[in-house]
XYZ file of C-alpha atoms in Angstrom:
406
model
C -19.597 6.348 22.833
C -20.398 9.693 21.922
C -18.001 12.722 20.331
C -18.190 15.799 22.562
C -16.651 19.193 20.678
C -15.161 21.720 23.473
C -13.597 24.423 23.820
C -11.678 24.728 27.407
C -9.332 26.709 29.593
C -5.705 25.816 30.608
C -4.601 26.552 34.391
C -2.508 29.577 32.326
C -5.288 30.772 30.116
C -4.365 29.545 27.332
C -7.836 28.695 25.600
C -7.892 25.745 23.500
C -10.487 23.477 21.140
C -10.901 19.735 20.006
C -13.003 16.746 20.352
C -13.714 14.244 22.904
C -14.841 10.986 23.054
C -16.714 9.556 26.257
C -19.852 7.943 27.358
C -21.481 11.062 28.639
C -21.295 14.414 29.291
C -20.345 13.917 32.713
C -17.557 11.652 31.511
C -16.499 14.336 28.749
C -16.207 17.213 31.687
C -14.419 14.757 34.386
C -11.341 14.059 31.045
C -11.107 17.229 30.342
C -10.633 17.969 34.212
C -8.140 15.193 34.103
C -5.914 16.836 30.945
C -5.491 20.120 33.012
C -8.310 22.087 31.022
C -11.599 24.243 33.040
C -14.533 23.781 29.875
C -16.340 26.804 28.743
C -18.383 25.041 26.352
C -19.059 20.906 25.944
C -21.580 20.106 23.180
C -22.259 16.247 21.749
C -21.778 16.261 17.628
C -23.288 12.568 17.460
C -26.196 13.688 14.963
C -24.789 16.272 12.699
C -22.664 15.749 9.806
C -19.203 16.492 10.946
C -19.783 14.805 14.219
C -20.848 11.785 12.199
C -18.020 12.525 9.685
C -15.533 12.735 13.018
C -16.385 9.345 14.436
C -15.952 7.104 11.996
C -13.826 4.674 14.407
C -13.679 2.209 11.257
C -11.848 4.310 8.604
C -8.213 2.706 7.738
C -5.479 5.218 8.990
C -2.621 5.515 6.782
C 0.904 4.783 7.039
C 2.189 8.191 7.788
C -0.218 9.024 10.366
C 0.142 6.171 12.029
C 4.082 6.589 12.163
C 3.530 10.116 12.797
C 1.552 9.074 16.253
C 3.855 6.005 17.104
C 7.056 8.174 16.567
C 5.723 10.628 18.978
C 3.561 8.491 21.468
C 7.191 6.698 21.759
C 8.728 9.781 22.583
C 5.895 11.008 25.198
C 6.132 7.453 27.102
C 10.394 7.557 27.378
C 9.985 11.180 28.690
C 8.226 9.832 31.709
C 4.674 11.032 30.588
C 1.644 8.546 31.899
C 0.304 7.407 28.675
C -3.248 8.954 28.873
C -1.549 12.732 28.948
C -0.245 11.393 26.040
C -3.150 10.369 24.246
C -5.248 12.890 25.208
C -1.969 15.249 23.815
C -1.741 13.537 20.247
C -5.639 13.266 20.027
C -5.410 17.230 20.198
C -2.691 17.943 17.764
C -4.048 15.447 15.304
C -5.148 17.067 12.107
C -6.823 14.035 10.934
C -10.543 14.000 12.642
C -12.013 10.464 11.913
C -7.763 9.051 13.414
C -8.371 11.685 16.444
C -11.778 10.005 17.564
C -10.077 6.782 17.361
C -7.032 8.328 19.420
C -9.726 9.341 21.601
C -11.727 6.002 21.535
C -8.573 4.213 23.115
C -7.714 7.058 25.980
C -11.597 6.150 26.866
C -10.412 2.775 26.774
C -7.751 2.751 28.711
C -9.066 4.740 31.422
C -12.250 2.627 31.567
C -9.400 -0.492 32.578
C -8.297 -2.037 29.726
C -4.965 -2.462 28.343
C -3.136 0.075 25.688
C -3.024 -3.221 23.523
C -6.732 -4.209 24.250
C -7.850 -1.045 23.301
C -5.775 -0.929 20.306
C -7.224 -4.344 19.305
C -10.721 -3.057 19.292
C -9.961 -0.862 16.147
C -8.122 -3.443 13.626
C -8.674 -0.789 10.753
C -6.548 1.176 12.534
C -3.960 -0.690 14.400
C -3.027 -4.391 12.258
C -2.703 -7.200 14.293
C 1.698 -6.531 13.944
C 0.978 -3.382 15.988
C -1.129 -4.668 18.778
C 0.681 -7.678 19.155
C 4.351 -5.994 19.377
C 2.860 -3.248 22.000
C 1.107 -6.472 24.016
C 4.544 -7.977 23.990
C 5.982 -3.859 25.460
C 3.689 -3.928 28.024
C 3.936 -7.682 28.992
C 8.327 -7.105 28.998
C 7.847 -3.227 30.879
C 9.681 -1.946 27.668
C 6.542 -0.030 26.038
C 8.745 2.845 25.096
C 11.191 0.900 23.671
C 8.975 -1.501 21.445
C 7.021 2.038 20.153
C 10.582 3.404 19.420
C 11.594 -0.130 17.344
C 7.306 -0.011 15.528
C 7.840 2.949 14.512
C 11.393 2.622 12.732
C 9.743 -0.528 10.766
C 6.412 1.896 9.676
C 9.502 4.000 8.728
C 11.160 1.700 6.322
C 8.341 0.198 5.255
C 6.740 3.653 4.388
C 9.740 4.466 2.279
C 10.031 0.913 0.825
C 6.340 1.849 -0.364
C 7.272 5.570 -1.272
C 10.133 4.154 -3.353
C 8.083 1.500 -5.717
C 5.069 4.033 -6.247
C 7.729 6.525 -7.607
C 9.481 3.860 -10.120
C 5.354 2.708 -11.142
C 3.473 6.134 -11.966
C 6.413 7.514 -14.534
C 5.619 4.506 -16.969
C 2.229 4.357 -16.399
C 1.773 7.941 -17.021
C 3.355 7.567 -19.894
C 2.758 4.256 -21.145
C -1.195 7.035 -20.779
C 0.285 9.156 -22.999
C 1.432 6.382 -25.747
C -2.171 5.327 -25.666
C -4.008 8.822 -26.377
C -1.341 9.897 -28.931
C -1.904 6.637 -31.059
C -5.863 6.630 -30.100
C -5.896 11.016 -32.197
C -4.004 9.409 -34.586
C -5.823 7.013 -35.385
C -8.953 8.586 -35.216
C -8.546 12.079 -36.664
C -5.363 11.316 -39.065
C -6.309 8.058 -40.976
C -9.337 9.295 -41.834
C -7.841 12.034 -43.722
C -5.472 9.947 -45.425
C -8.824 6.977 -45.868
C -10.343 10.044 -48.000
C -7.028 10.235 -50.438
C -6.326 6.113 -50.602
C -9.969 5.856 -51.979
C -9.585 7.822 -55.038
C -6.522 5.748 -56.434
C -9.133 2.669 -57.226
C -6.219 -0.081 -56.213
C -5.966 -2.358 -53.295
C -4.363 -0.864 -49.871
C -2.221 -3.165 -48.691
C -2.735 -4.799 -45.197
C -1.729 -2.918 -42.089
C -2.801 0.391 -44.059
C -6.199 -1.641 -44.420
C -6.383 -2.740 -41.055
C -5.607 0.762 -39.694
C -8.468 2.756 -41.369
C -10.632 -0.588 -40.251
C -9.745 0.788 -36.353
C -10.488 4.384 -37.686
C -13.543 3.863 -38.694
C -14.564 1.195 -35.605
C -13.411 3.940 -32.964
C -15.361 7.007 -35.264
C -18.637 4.031 -34.345
C -20.075 5.596 -31.085
C -20.761 2.577 -29.726
C -17.584 1.079 -30.281
C -16.518 3.367 -27.177
C -19.086 1.296 -24.793
C -17.904 -1.781 -25.779
C -13.740 -1.019 -25.609
C -15.215 0.478 -22.033
C -17.067 -2.642 -21.205
C -14.293 -4.856 -22.250
C -11.764 -2.464 -19.840
C -14.519 -2.740 -16.731
C -15.117 -6.779 -17.519
C -11.835 -7.525 -17.737
C -10.995 -5.580 -14.271
C -13.633 -6.989 -12.716
C -13.771 -10.402 -13.323
C -9.571 -10.359 -12.005
C -10.815 -8.613 -8.646
C -13.220 -11.587 -8.322
C -10.804 -13.768 -9.407
C -8.602 -12.760 -7.139
C -11.050 -12.574 -4.431
C -10.946 -16.795 -4.316
C -8.071 -18.548 -2.777
C -7.011 -20.457 -6.052
C -7.239 -16.854 -8.230
C -5.221 -14.839 -5.710
C -2.090 -17.516 -5.513
C -2.570 -17.906 -9.128
C -2.718 -13.950 -9.671
C 0.181 -13.486 -7.340
C 2.329 -16.097 -8.474
C 2.047 -14.242 -12.328
C 2.974 -11.334 -10.102
C 6.260 -12.954 -9.243
C 7.053 -14.257 -12.623
C 6.934 -10.736 -14.765
C 10.009 -9.637 -16.469
C 12.157 -7.849 -14.122
C 9.002 -6.303 -11.973
C 8.509 -10.093 -10.911
C 12.303 -10.079 -9.111
C 11.599 -6.360 -7.867
C 8.111 -8.215 -5.934
C 9.913 -11.123 -5.162
C 12.841 -8.111 -3.726
C 10.399 -6.830 -2.097
C 8.495 -10.144 0.045
C 11.503 -11.446 0.906
C 12.525 -8.046 2.715
C 8.949 -7.512 3.840
C 8.783 -11.039 5.468
C 12.494 -10.912 7.055
C 12.110 -7.222 8.574
C 8.430 -8.295 10.112
C 9.318 -11.795 11.564
C 12.574 -9.715 13.043
C 10.570 -6.867 14.599
C 8.168 -9.123 16.386
C 10.772 -12.229 17.523
C 13.276 -8.738 19.352
C 9.913 -7.162 21.086
C 8.858 -10.442 22.108
C 5.995 -12.285 20.525
C 6.571 -15.804 20.520
C 7.720 -17.460 17.044
C 4.358 -19.113 16.868
C 2.420 -15.695 16.916
C 5.087 -13.945 14.551
C 4.921 -16.547 12.059
C 0.973 -15.947 11.920
C 1.275 -11.851 12.176
C 3.691 -12.445 9.031
C 1.729 -14.372 6.857
C -1.015 -12.014 7.353
C 1.702 -9.056 6.516
C 3.142 -10.896 3.708
C 1.272 -9.144 0.771
C 2.063 -12.367 -1.597
C 0.058 -16.017 -1.554
C 3.022 -17.373 -2.717
C 4.691 -16.282 0.314
C 1.241 -16.196 2.647
C 1.561 -20.004 1.908
C 5.426 -20.182 2.134
C 5.429 -18.966 5.499
C 1.868 -21.044 6.505
C 3.788 -24.009 5.955
C 6.771 -23.157 7.243
C 4.557 -22.127 11.149
C 3.370 -25.585 10.896
C 6.656 -27.012 10.386
C 7.674 -25.147 13.519
C 4.478 -26.472 15.337
C 5.943 -29.584 14.749
C 9.408 -29.390 16.138
C 11.271 -28.241 13.019
C 13.314 -25.019 12.452
C 12.432 -22.215 11.037
C 15.173 -22.686 7.703
C 14.207 -26.584 6.777
C 10.581 -25.679 5.564
C 11.894 -22.227 4.331
C 14.217 -24.779 1.923
C 11.486 -26.766 0.812
C 9.497 -23.714 -0.056
C 11.605 -23.055 -2.865
C 10.412 -19.414 -2.645
C 13.486 -18.014 -1.143
C 17.132 -17.666 -1.915
C 19.475 -20.062 -0.567
C 21.273 -17.507 1.095
C 18.114 -16.510 2.668
C 17.315 -19.246 4.377
C 21.174 -20.700 5.181
C 21.533 -17.312 6.904
C 18.440 -17.748 9.291
C 20.042 -21.209 9.549
C 23.008 -20.106 11.120
C 20.606 -17.224 13.258
C 18.965 -20.352 14.572
C 22.151 -22.241 15.532
C 23.999 -19.033 17.251
C 20.906 -17.947 18.784
C 20.947 -14.284 17.009
C 17.751 -14.830 14.955
C 16.115 -11.580 15.362
C 19.587 -9.550 13.609
C 20.235 -12.281 11.127
C 16.814 -11.312 9.922
C 17.320 -7.818 10.448
C 20.896 -8.478 8.308
C 18.482 -9.743 5.282
C 15.990 -7.107 5.832
C 18.722 -4.642 5.173
C 20.613 -6.559 1.937
C 17.330 -6.779 -0.075
C 16.153 -3.469 0.973
C 19.366 -2.222 -0.449
C 18.292 -4.458 -3.535
C 15.540 -3.048 -4.267
C 16.881 0.478 -3.780
C 19.286 -0.515 -6.705
C 16.649 -2.229 -8.962
C 14.277 0.537 -8.447
C 17.122 3.229 -9.817
C 18.116 0.319 -13.019
C 14.519 0.382 -13.575
C 13.889 4.183 -13.154
C 17.083 4.353 -15.734
C 15.720 2.109 -17.902
C 12.608 3.039 -18.314
C 12.612 6.159 -20.050
C 14.613 5.384 -23.403
C 11.974 1.998 -23.522
C 9.086 3.756 -23.430
C 10.577 6.125 -25.872
C 10.817 2.896 -28.192
C 7.553 1.970 -27.420
C 6.052 5.221 -28.416
C 8.807 5.518 -31.850
C 7.196 2.072 -32.704
C 3.856 3.263 -32.494
C 3.552 6.301 -33.689
C 6.361 5.128 -36.240
C 4.085 2.214 -37.498
C 1.311 3.940 -38.043
C 2.868 6.376 -40.280
C 4.581 3.777 -42.021
C 0.823 2.063 -42.522
C 0.011 5.341 -44.032
C 2.555 5.922 -46.322
C 2.878 2.232 -47.636
C 0.043 2.783 -50.802
C 1.296 6.335 -51.426
C 5.150 4.230 -52.083
C 3.635 1.786 -53.842
C 1.296 4.275 -55.913
C 5.070 5.968 -56.369
C 6.627 2.875 -57.749
C 3.712 2.709 -60.235
C 4.069 5.385 -61.890
C 7.474 5.581 -61.930
C 7.147 2.021 -64.018
């Protein structure tokens, strides 16, 4: 496939510009005619820098972009417009050139005879398994617009959850970096001034003061910064490599769940994601076993992914869903009991959605409480760090004053 840049006119004479993906120039011209456009200029952009950027079909699509695309496509399909026309409209108005090229490529696959879900499956970086499976279920049930609307609602809830967590984490990270910078500035620029004064005393310095001066002398060596950066980079790379192994990923994710405050928040997020994803998939018509496999891949935490995998195997062997989830001991009793009730009453999808809504509200409350607690905690940390440095600097002076008084 190649990408063509075009300048064309509508039947009313309005000029339009954009890009289109097709096998060749004739195919591109045919696509434009089907869109109701008369081409004034059609140039293949393959091989140019701009074209290379536009044809990056393997780029991961951002969540907000996929959300807008899904919401708009749902509106277009429910309004009765053909799918091909809807894809062409969305590709034309998409501001991201890469995503526009992906949409054009999907439209080309559909035009070639592929189903919409099979066309989406060829671009896994843009459309995840969950997205493709739900679209396939919507196609099979003849309710594509309804499934797209469910997908848009699901993506919107997911993005809102990510935004809340990100906003809660941004402030403490920035404030912690400021504390490190202030402490480093005091040690590098202020402590040496006091060290010269202490040298004239001719007395042994208190241990905290001596430690502070030793750290200051270390940081004044040019090679010390390479050592610090090397240690930080080494730890980061080591954790990344360890985290890519099955054992390492599980252990690190288990450690995250045991962190004070943040561990409980991640646990609630994982449960909310599991229940909302499973509810959305089963409600759209995806088989429970296939839905469990997709939920496992989108769990976001290996501890919960393993629990879901084991539950899927148990369901395949004839058990109910609630029993293996309860045995895993990573889901609260309230969750497993509500799922059990949902299975018995035939209202599993609604029960899962109620659980997701409950844990979403818990996450919101936790984030709000965390945000209100973080500021005084960080102020206290700054006071301890700066106060500790000041006390260590003034201990020799106070000791000298007591000697003079004697």
